[in-house]
Amino acid sequence: MQPKEILRKLAELPDDELLARLVWGEARGESIVGKIAVAHVVMNRVKTGKYGGKGGVKGVCLKPWQFSCFNAKDPNLQLMLEPFGGRDAPIFRDCLLEARMALGGLSQDPTIGATHYFNPAVVPGGWPASWDRSRMMRRPTIGRHKFYREMT
């Protein structure tokens, strides 16, 4: 299936399932706190109205070049329709729970308002080239991800 077709199908999903797929694609190897942290970055972006936030969860998740798991060349994209063997897979069920908790305001934001994150082990040069360092406020490191809040 072509990337555009996959993204169209993902856009048809309810917010909780789309957010769970993002959490699965970006943080499935992280702890529960790490998964919740990634979900909260999406919710923080929705709150700001930036980064696709005016389009709600779907606008943030599917805005091009924001989350690598939705990029056309990312190997995770092909897996997004049936993550980790299907919706009943234990890891995806955890991601769905964490997504629902973040959406419903039932979990605390461990990132303290972060709007960005990255894994330095997979980002060339250890810092995203498109980010302006002078505008980023450091937030916690959770698992393999470093979290930041962009200053406006």
GROMACS .gro file of N, CA and C in nm:
model
  456
    1MET      N    1   0.085  -0.117   0.000
    1MET     CA    2   0.000   0.000   0.000
    1MET      C    3   0.090   0.124   0.000
    2GLN      N    4   0.053   0.223  -0.076
    2GLN     CA    5   0.131   0.347  -0.087
    2GLN      C    6   0.114   0.433   0.039
    3PRO      N    7   0.219   0.511   0.075
    3PRO     CA    8   0.212   0.595   0.196
    3PRO      C    9   0.089   0.686   0.201
    4LYS      N   10   0.054   0.750   0.091
    4LYS     CA   11  -0.063   0.840   0.093
    4LYS      C   12  -0.191   0.764   0.126
    5GLU      N   13  -0.202   0.643   0.076
    5GLU     CA   14  -0.320   0.562   0.103
    5GLU      C   15  -0.325   0.520   0.251
    6ILE      N   16  -0.209   0.486   0.306
    6ILE     CA   17  -0.203   0.451   0.448
    6ILE      C   18  -0.243   0.571   0.533
    7LEU      N   19  -0.191   0.687   0.502
    7LEU     CA   20  -0.224   0.808   0.579
    7LEU      C   21  -0.372   0.842   0.568
    8ARG      N   22  -0.432   0.820   0.451
    8ARG     CA   23  -0.576   0.842   0.436
    8ARG      C   24  -0.655   0.750   0.527
    9LYS      N   25  -0.616   0.624   0.532
    9LYS     CA   26  -0.685   0.527   0.619
    9LYS      C   27  -0.666   0.564   0.766
   10LEU      N   28  -0.546   0.605   0.802
   10LEU     CA   29  -0.521   0.644   0.940
   10LEU      C   30  -0.605   0.766   0.979
   11ALA      N   31  -0.624   0.857   0.887
   11ALA     CA   32  -0.703   0.978   0.914
   11ALA      C   33  -0.850   0.946   0.942
   12GLU      N   34  -0.894   0.829   0.902
   12GLU     CA   35  -1.033   0.787   0.927
   12GLU      C   36  -1.054   0.729   1.066
   13LEU      N   37  -0.945   0.700   1.136
   13LEU     CA   38  -0.955   0.639   1.268
   13LEU      C   39  -1.003   0.739   1.373
   14PRO      N   40  -1.067   0.690   1.479
   14PRO     CA   41  -1.098   0.778   1.592
   14PRO      C   42  -0.969   0.829   1.655
   15ASP      N   43  -0.975   0.943   1.723
   15ASP     CA   44  -0.857   1.005   1.783
   15ASP      C   45  -0.778   0.910   1.872
   16ASP      N   46  -0.847   0.832   1.955
   16ASP     CA   47  -0.775   0.745   2.047
   16ASP      C   48  -0.694   0.639   1.974
   17GLU      N   49  -0.748   0.585   1.868
   17GLU     CA   50  -0.675   0.483   1.792
   17GLU      C   51  -0.559   0.543   1.713
   18LEU      N   52  -0.579   0.661   1.658
   18LEU     CA   53  -0.470   0.726   1.585
   18LEU      C   54  -0.357   0.762   1.681
   19LEU      N   55  -0.391   0.821   1.795
   19LEU     CA   56  -0.289   0.856   1.893
   19LEU      C   57  -0.218   0.731   1.943
   20ALA      N   58  -0.290   0.622   1.964
   20ALA     CA   59  -0.227   0.497   2.007
   20ALA      C   60  -0.128   0.446   1.903
   21ARG      N   61  -0.161   0.461   1.777
   21ARG     CA   62  -0.069   0.418   1.672
   21ARG      C   63   0.057   0.506   1.671
   22LEU      N   64   0.039   0.637   1.695
   22LEU     CA   65   0.156   0.724   1.704
   22LEU      C   66   0.243   0.682   1.822
   23VAL      N   67   0.183   0.657   1.937
   23VAL     CA   68   0.258   0.614   2.055
   23VAL      C   69   0.329   0.483   2.025
   24TRP      N   70   0.259   0.390   1.960
   24TRP     CA   71   0.320   0.262   1.923
   24TRP      C   72   0.438   0.283   1.828
   25GLY      N   73   0.419   0.367   1.728
   25GLY     CA   74   0.523   0.391   1.629
   25GLY      C   75   0.644   0.466   1.683
   26GLU      N   76   0.622   0.550   1.782
   26GLU     CA   77   0.730   0.634   1.834
   26GLU      C   78   0.791   0.581   1.964
   27ALA      N   79   0.713   0.505   2.043
   27ALA     CA   80   0.761   0.473   2.178
   27ALA      C   81   0.725   0.333   2.226
   28ARG      N   82   0.701   0.239   2.136
   28ARG     CA   83   0.658   0.107   2.182
   28ARG      C   84   0.762   0.036   2.269
   29GLY      N   85   0.887   0.071   2.257
   29GLY     CA   86   0.991   0.010   2.339
   29GLY      C   87   1.017   0.083   2.469
   30GLU      N   88   0.939   0.186   2.496
   30GLU     CA   89   0.958   0.267   2.617
   30GLU      C   90   0.870   0.215   2.732
   31SER      N   91   0.897   0.265   2.849
   31SER     CA   92   0.815   0.232   2.967
   31SER      C   93   0.676   0.293   2.951
   32ILE      N   94   0.589   0.262   3.044
   32ILE     CA   95   0.455   0.323   3.043
   32ILE      C   96   0.468   0.475   3.049
   33VAL      N   97   0.556   0.525   3.135
   33VAL     CA   98   0.575   0.670   3.147
   33VAL      C   99   0.625   0.727   3.014
   34GLY      N  100   0.713   0.657   2.946
   34GLY     CA  101   0.763   0.703   2.817
   34GLY      C  102   0.654   0.709   2.712
   35LYS      N  103   0.564   0.613   2.714
   35LYS     CA  104   0.451   0.613   2.620
   35LYS      C  105   0.355   0.728   2.652
   36ILE      N  106   0.326   0.745   2.781
   36ILE     CA  107   0.237   0.855   2.822
   36ILE      C  108   0.300   0.989   2.784
   37ALA      N  109   0.430   1.001   2.799
   37ALA     CA  110   0.499   1.126   2.765
   37ALA      C  111   0.480   1.161   2.618
   38VAL      N  112   0.495   1.065   2.530
   38VAL     CA  113   0.477   1.090   2.387
   38VAL      C  114   0.331   1.130   2.359
   39ALA      N  115   0.236   1.065   2.421
   39ALA     CA  116   0.096   1.102   2.403
   39ALA      C  117   0.071   1.246   2.449
   40HIS      N  118   0.135   1.285   2.559
   40HIS     CA  119   0.116   1.421   2.609
   40HIS      C  120   0.178   1.527   2.520
   41VAL      N  121   0.284   1.494   2.449
   41VAL     CA  122   0.339   1.590   2.353
   41VAL      C  123   0.232   1.624   2.250
   42VAL      N  124   0.161   1.524   2.202
   42VAL     CA  125   0.052   1.550   2.107
   42VAL      C  126  -0.054   1.639   2.171
   43MET      N  127  -0.094   1.607   2.292
   43MET     CA  128  -0.197   1.686   2.360
   43MET      C  129  -0.149   1.829   2.385
   44ASN      N  130  -0.020   1.846   2.419
   44ASN     CA  131   0.035   1.980   2.439
   44ASN      C  132   0.033   2.060   2.309
   45ARG      N  133   0.058   1.993   2.198
   45ARG     CA  134   0.052   2.061   2.069
   45ARG      C  135  -0.091   2.099   2.034
   46VAL      N  136  -0.186   2.014   2.066
   46VAL     CA  137  -0.327   2.049   2.043
   46VAL      C  138  -0.361   2.174   2.123
   47LYS      N  139  -0.318   2.179   2.248
   47LYS     CA  140  -0.347   2.294   2.336
   47LYS      C  141  -0.289   2.424   2.282
   48THR      N  142  -0.170   2.418   2.222
   48THR     CA  143  -0.108   2.540   2.171
   48THR      C  144  -0.174   2.591   2.044
   49GLY      N  145  -0.239   2.500   1.971
   49GLY     CA  146  -0.297   2.539   1.842
   49GLY      C  147  -0.193   2.546   1.732
   50LYS      N  148  -0.067   2.516   1.766
   50LYS     CA  149   0.041   2.514   1.667
   50LYS      C  150   0.070   2.371   1.626
   51TYR      N  151   0.160   2.354   1.531
   51TYR     CA  152   0.204   2.220   1.489
   51TYR      C  153   0.087   2.135   1.439
   52GLY      N  154  -0.011   2.197   1.378
   52GLY     CA  155  -0.129   2.125   1.332
   52GLY      C  156  -0.238   2.116   1.436
   53GLY      N  157  -0.216   2.179   1.553
   53GLY     CA  158  -0.308   2.169   1.665
   53GLY      C  159  -0.447   2.221   1.642
   54LYS      N  160  -0.464   2.313   1.548
   54LYS     CA  161  -0.599   2.362   1.520
   54LYS      C  162  -0.686   2.253   1.459
   55GLY      N  163  -0.621   2.150   1.407
   55GLY     CA  164  -0.692   2.034   1.352
   55GLY      C  165  -0.711   1.924   1.454
   56GLY      N  166  -0.689   1.955   1.582
   56GLY     CA  167  -0.705   1.857   1.688
   56GLY      C  168  -0.600   1.749   1.682
   57VAL      N  169  -0.631   1.635   1.741
   57VAL     CA  170  -0.536   1.524   1.748
   57VAL      C  171  -0.496   1.479   1.608
   58LYS      N  172  -0.591   1.468   1.518
   58LYS     CA  173  -0.558   1.426   1.382
   58LYS      C  174  -0.466   1.528   1.314
   59GLY      N  175  -0.493   1.655   1.333
   59GLY     CA  176  -0.410   1.759   1.273
   59GLY      C  177  -0.266   1.751   1.320
   60VAL      N  178  -0.248   1.727   1.450
   60VAL     CA  179  -0.113   1.717   1.506
   60VAL      C  180  -0.045   1.589   1.460
   61CYS      N  181  -0.113   1.477   1.476
   61CYS     CA  182  -0.052   1.347   1.443
   61CYS      C  183  -0.011   1.338   1.296
   62LEU      N  184  -0.096   1.388   1.208
   62LEU     CA  185  -0.074   1.366   1.065
   62LEU      C  186  -0.011   1.485   0.993
   63LYS      N  187   0.024   1.590   1.067
   63LYS     CA  188   0.094   1.701   1.003
   63LYS      C  189   0.228   1.649   0.950
   64PRO      N  190   0.257   1.673   0.824
   64PRO     CA  191   0.380   1.618   0.765
   64PRO      C  192   0.506   1.659   0.841
   65TRP      N  193   0.595   1.564   0.854
   65TRP     CA  194   0.729   1.582   0.910
   65TRP      C  195   0.732   1.615   1.059
   66GLN      N  196   0.626   1.583   1.130
   66GLN     CA  197   0.624   1.609   1.273
   66GLN      C  198   0.661   1.485   1.354
   67PHE      N  199   0.613   1.370   1.312
   67PHE     CA  200   0.639   1.245   1.382
   67PHE      C  201   0.689   1.144   1.280
   68SER      N  202   0.809   1.094   1.303
   68SER     CA  203   0.876   1.012   1.201
   68SER      C  204   0.798   0.887   1.164
   69CYS      N  205   0.720   0.831   1.255
   69CYS     CA  206   0.647   0.707   1.222
   69CYS      C  207   0.546   0.728   1.110
   70PHE      N  208   0.510   0.852   1.081
   70PHE     CA  209   0.415   0.881   0.973
   70PHE      C  210   0.484   0.932   0.847
   71ASN      N  211   0.617   0.936   0.846
   71ASN     CA  212   0.689   0.978   0.726
   71ASN      C  213   0.688   0.865   0.624
   72ALA      N  214   0.680   0.901   0.497
   72ALA     CA  215   0.666   0.803   0.389
   72ALA      C  216   0.777   0.698   0.389
   73LYS      N  217   0.899   0.735   0.424
   73LYS     CA  218   1.011   0.640   0.418
   73LYS      C  219   1.037   0.568   0.549
   74ASP      N  220   0.959   0.596   0.651
   74ASP     CA  221   0.979   0.528   0.778
   74ASP      C  222   0.921   0.387   0.772
   75PRO      N  223   0.997   0.286   0.812
   75PRO     CA  224   0.946   0.149   0.805
   75PRO      C  225   0.824   0.125   0.892
   76ASN      N  226   0.804   0.208   0.995
   76ASN     CA  227   0.686   0.191   1.081
   76ASN      C  228   0.556   0.222   1.008
   77LEU      N  229   0.561   0.308   0.908
   77LEU     CA  230   0.437   0.349   0.841
   77LEU      C  231   0.364   0.228   0.784
   78GLN      N  232   0.434   0.136   0.725
   78GLN     CA  233   0.371   0.017   0.668
   78GLN      C  234   0.304  -0.070   0.774
   79LEU      N  235   0.348  -0.055   0.899
   79LEU     CA  236   0.295  -0.137   1.008
   79LEU      C  237   0.178  -0.069   1.080
   80MET      N  238   0.152   0.057   1.051
   80MET     CA  239   0.057   0.136   1.129
   80MET      C  240  -0.088   0.089   1.120
   81LEU      N  241  -0.126   0.024   1.012
   81LEU     CA  242  -0.265  -0.019   1.002
   81LEU      C  243  -0.296  -0.135   1.095
   82GLU      N  244  -0.201  -0.221   1.118
   82GLU     CA  245  -0.217  -0.333   1.212
   82GLU      C  246  -0.092  -0.343   1.299
   83PRO      N  247  -0.078  -0.252   1.396
   83PRO     CA  248   0.044  -0.248   1.475
   83PRO      C  249   0.070  -0.376   1.553
   84PHE      N  250   0.192  -0.422   1.540
   84PHE     CA  251   0.245  -0.535   1.615
   84PHE      C  252   0.154  -0.657   1.608
   85GLY      N  253   0.104  -0.684   1.489
   85GLY     CA  254   0.025  -0.804   1.470
   85GLY      C  255  -0.123  -0.786   1.494
   86GLY      N  256  -0.169  -0.668   1.513
   86GLY     CA  257  -0.312  -0.645   1.529
   86GLY      C  258  -0.346  -0.572   1.656
   87ARG      N  259  -0.468  -0.526   1.661
   87ARG     CA  260  -0.514  -0.443   1.774
   87ARG      C  261  -0.508  -0.514   1.907
   88ASP      N  262  -0.510  -0.646   1.908
   88ASP     CA  263  -0.512  -0.717   2.035
   88ASP      C  264  -0.373  -0.746   2.090
   89ALA      N  265  -0.272  -0.705   2.020
   89ALA     CA  266  -0.136  -0.728   2.069
   89ALA      C  267  -0.117  -0.652   2.201
   90PRO      N  268  -0.052  -0.715   2.298
   90PRO     CA  269  -0.037  -0.651   2.431
   90PRO      C  270   0.026  -0.512   2.427
   91ILE      N  271   0.130  -0.493   2.349
   91ILE     CA  272   0.194  -0.361   2.346
   91ILE      C  273   0.099  -0.257   2.289
   92PHE      N  274   0.025  -0.292   2.185
   92PHE     CA  275  -0.067  -0.194   2.129
   92PHE      C  276  -0.180  -0.165   2.227
   93ARG      N  277  -0.227  -0.266   2.298
   93ARG     CA  278  -0.332  -0.241   2.400
   93ARG      C  279  -0.282  -0.142   2.503
   94ASP      N  280  -0.155  -0.156   2.545
   94ASP     CA  281  -0.097  -0.059   2.639
   94ASP      C  282  -0.095   0.080   2.577
   95CYS      N  283  -0.054   0.090   2.451
   95CYS     CA  284  -0.049   0.221   2.383
   95CYS      C  285  -0.188   0.283   2.375
   96LEU      N  286  -0.288   0.200   2.349
   96LEU     CA  287  -0.425   0.250   2.342
   96LEU      C  288  -0.471   0.301   2.478
   97LEU      N  289  -0.437   0.229   2.584
   97LEU     CA  290  -0.473   0.274   2.719
   97LEU      C  291  -0.405   0.407   2.750
   98GLU      N  292  -0.276   0.418   2.721
   98GLU     CA  293  -0.204   0.542   2.751
   98GLU      C  294  -0.257   0.658   2.667
   99ALA      N  295  -0.293   0.631   2.542
   99ALA     CA  296  -0.351   0.735   2.456
   99ALA      C  297  -0.485   0.782   2.514
  100ARG      N  298  -0.568   0.689   2.555
  100ARG     CA  299  -0.699   0.725   2.611
  100ARG      C  300  -0.683   0.803   2.742
  101MET      N  301  -0.585   0.766   2.822
  101MET     CA  302  -0.561   0.839   2.947
  101MET      C  303  -0.520   0.983   2.917
  102ALA      N  304  -0.432   1.003   2.821
  102ALA     CA  305  -0.388   1.139   2.787
  102ALA      C  306  -0.504   1.218   2.727
  103LEU      N  307  -0.578   1.157   2.638
  103LEU     CA  308  -0.693   1.226   2.576
  103LEU      C  309  -0.797   1.267   2.680
  104GLY      N  310  -0.820   1.181   2.777
  104GLY     CA  311  -0.922   1.208   2.878
  104GLY      C  312  -0.874   1.289   2.997
  105GLY      N  313  -0.748   1.331   2.995
  105GLY     CA  314  -0.693   1.406   3.107
  105GLY      C  315  -0.678   1.321   3.232
  106LEU      N  316  -0.663   1.191   3.215
  106LEU     CA  317  -0.655   1.099   3.328
  106LEU      C  318  -0.512   1.064   3.367
  107SER      N  319  -0.414   1.121   3.298
  107SER     CA  320  -0.274   1.099   3.333
  107SER      C  321  -0.204   1.234   3.345
  108GLN      N  322  -0.107   1.238   3.434
  108GLN     CA  323  -0.027   1.359   3.449
  108GLN      C  324   0.073   1.367   3.336
  109ASP      N  325   0.104   1.488   3.294
  109ASP     CA  326   0.201   1.509   3.187
  109ASP      C  327   0.342   1.501   3.245
  110PRO      N  328   0.412   1.390   3.221
  110PRO     CA  329   0.548   1.378   3.276
  110PRO      C  330   0.650   1.466   3.205
  111THR      N  331   0.610   1.529   3.094
  111THR     CA  332   0.702   1.612   3.018
  111THR      C  333   0.701   1.758   3.060
  112ILE      N  334   0.611   1.794   3.149
  112ILE     CA  335   0.595   1.932   3.197
  112ILE      C  336   0.574   2.027   3.079
  113GLY      N  337   0.479   1.992   2.994
  113GLY     CA  338   0.440   2.081   2.885
  113GLY      C  339   0.522   2.072   2.757
  114ALA      N  340   0.599   1.965   2.740
  114ALA     CA  341   0.683   1.953   2.620
  114ALA      C  342   0.599   1.949   2.492
  115THR      N  343   0.653   2.011   2.389
  115THR     CA  344   0.590   2.009   2.257
  115THR      C  345   0.676   1.934   2.155
  116HIS      N  346   0.794   1.895   2.196
  116HIS     CA  347   0.888   1.827   2.106
  116HIS      C  348   0.965   1.720   2.182
  117TYR      N  349   1.014   1.623   2.110
  117TYR     CA  350   1.105   1.523   2.167
  117TYR      C  351   1.185   1.462   2.054
  118PHE      N  352   1.294   1.399   2.090
  118PHE     CA  353   1.370   1.321   1.994
  118PHE      C  354   1.456   1.221   2.068
  119ASN      N  355   1.500   1.121   1.996
  119ASN     CA  356   1.590   1.019   2.048
  119ASN      C  357   1.728   1.050   1.991
  120PRO      N  358   1.823   1.097   2.071
  120PRO     CA  359   1.954   1.136   2.018
  120PRO      C  360   2.029   1.022   1.949
  121ALA      N  361   1.997   0.898   1.983
  121ALA     CA  362   2.065   0.784   1.920
  121ALA      C  363   2.026   0.766   1.774
  122VAL      N  364   1.911   0.821   1.734
  122VAL     CA  365   1.866   0.802   1.595
  122VAL      C  366   1.862   0.932   1.514
  123VAL      N  367   1.890   1.044   1.579
  123VAL     CA  368   1.890   1.172   1.508
  123VAL      C  369   2.034   1.206   1.471
  124PRO      N  370   2.062   1.221   1.341
  124PRO     CA  371   2.200   1.254   1.300
  124PRO      C  372   2.250   1.382   1.368
  125GLY      N  373   2.368   1.375   1.425
  125GLY     CA  374   2.425   1.492   1.493
  125GLY      C  375   2.372   1.512   1.634
  126GLY      N  376   2.277   1.428   1.677
  126GLY     CA  377   2.224   1.436   1.813
  126GLY      C  378   2.130   1.553   1.839
  127TRP      N  379   2.090   1.623   1.733
  127TRP     CA  380   1.997   1.736   1.749
  127TRP      C  381   1.922   1.754   1.616
  128PRO      N  382   1.789   1.766   1.620
  128PRO     CA  383   1.714   1.783   1.495
  128PRO      C  384   1.756   1.912   1.421
  129ALA      N  385   1.793   1.898   1.297
  129ALA     CA  386   1.845   2.010   1.218
  129ALA      C  387   1.744   2.123   1.204
  130SER      N  388   1.615   2.092   1.204
  130SER     CA  389   1.514   2.195   1.182
  130SER      C  390   1.477   2.272   1.310
  131TRP      N  391   1.529   2.232   1.424
  131TRP     CA  392   1.497   2.298   1.549
  131TRP      C  393   1.592   2.413   1.576
  132ASP      N  394   1.538   2.522   1.627
  132ASP     CA  395   1.618   2.637   1.670
  132ASP      C  396   1.649   2.619   1.819
  133ARG      N  397   1.772   2.584   1.850
  133ARG     CA  398   1.811   2.556   1.989
  133ARG      C  399   1.777   2.670   2.084
  134SER      N  400   1.789   2.793   2.035
  134SER     CA  401   1.766   2.909   2.123
  134SER      C  402   1.620   2.922   2.165
  135ARG      N  403   1.531   2.851   2.097
  135ARG     CA  404   1.388   2.859   2.129
  135ARG      C  405   1.338   2.738   2.206
  136MET      N  406   1.428   2.646   2.241
  136MET     CA  407   1.387   2.522   2.307
  136MET      C  408   1.424   2.523   2.455
  137MET      N  409   1.324   2.497   2.538
  137MET     CA  410   1.345   2.486   2.682
  137MET      C  411   1.349   2.337   2.718
  138ARG      N  412   1.455   2.297   2.781
  138ARG     CA  413   1.475   2.156   2.816
  138ARG      C  414   1.370   2.110   2.914
  139ARG      N  415   1.320   1.993   2.890
  139ARG     CA  416   1.227   1.924   2.979
  139ARG      C  417   1.294   1.792   3.017
  140PRO      N  418   1.227   1.703   3.086
  140PRO     CA  419   1.294   1.580   3.130
  140PRO      C  420   1.336   1.489   3.014
  141THR      N  421   1.432   1.405   3.044
  141THR     CA  422   1.462   1.291   2.958
  141THR      C  423   1.384   1.174   3.017
  142ILE      N  424   1.308   1.108   2.931
  142ILE     CA  425   1.228   0.994   2.975
  142ILE      C  426   1.261   0.878   2.882
  143GLY      N  427   1.322   0.777   2.937
  143GLY     CA  428   1.367   0.666   2.853
  143GLY      C  429   1.472   0.716   2.756
  144ARG      N  430   1.454   0.685   2.629
  144ARG     CA  431   1.551   0.726   2.527
  144ARG      C  432   1.518   0.861   2.465
  145HIS      N  433   1.408   0.923   2.507
  145HIS     CA  434   1.367   1.050   2.447
  145HIS      C  435   1.403   1.169   2.534
  146LYS      N  436   1.451   1.275   2.467
  146LYS     CA  437   1.473   1.404   2.533
  146LYS      C  438   1.356   1.493   2.494
  147PHE      N  439   1.295   1.556   2.592
  147PHE     CA  440   1.176   1.637   2.570
  147PHE      C  441   1.209   1.785   2.583
  148TYR      N  442   1.140   1.866   2.502
  148TYR     CA  443   1.160   2.011   2.498
  148TYR      C  444   1.028   2.081   2.478
  149ARG      N  445   1.022   2.203   2.526
  149ARG     CA  446   0.908   2.290   2.498
  149ARG      C  447   0.960   2.407   2.415
  150GLU      N  448   0.896   2.431   2.301
  150GLU     CA  449   0.937   2.545   2.218
  150GLU      C  450   0.883   2.672   2.281
  151MET      N  451   0.971   2.770   2.298
  151MET     CA  452   0.933   2.901   2.352
  151MET      C  453   0.871   2.983   2.240
  152THR      N  454   0.765   3.052   2.271
  152THR     CA  455   0.699   3.134   2.169
  152THR      C  456   0.739   3.279   2.181
   0.00000   0.00000   0.00000
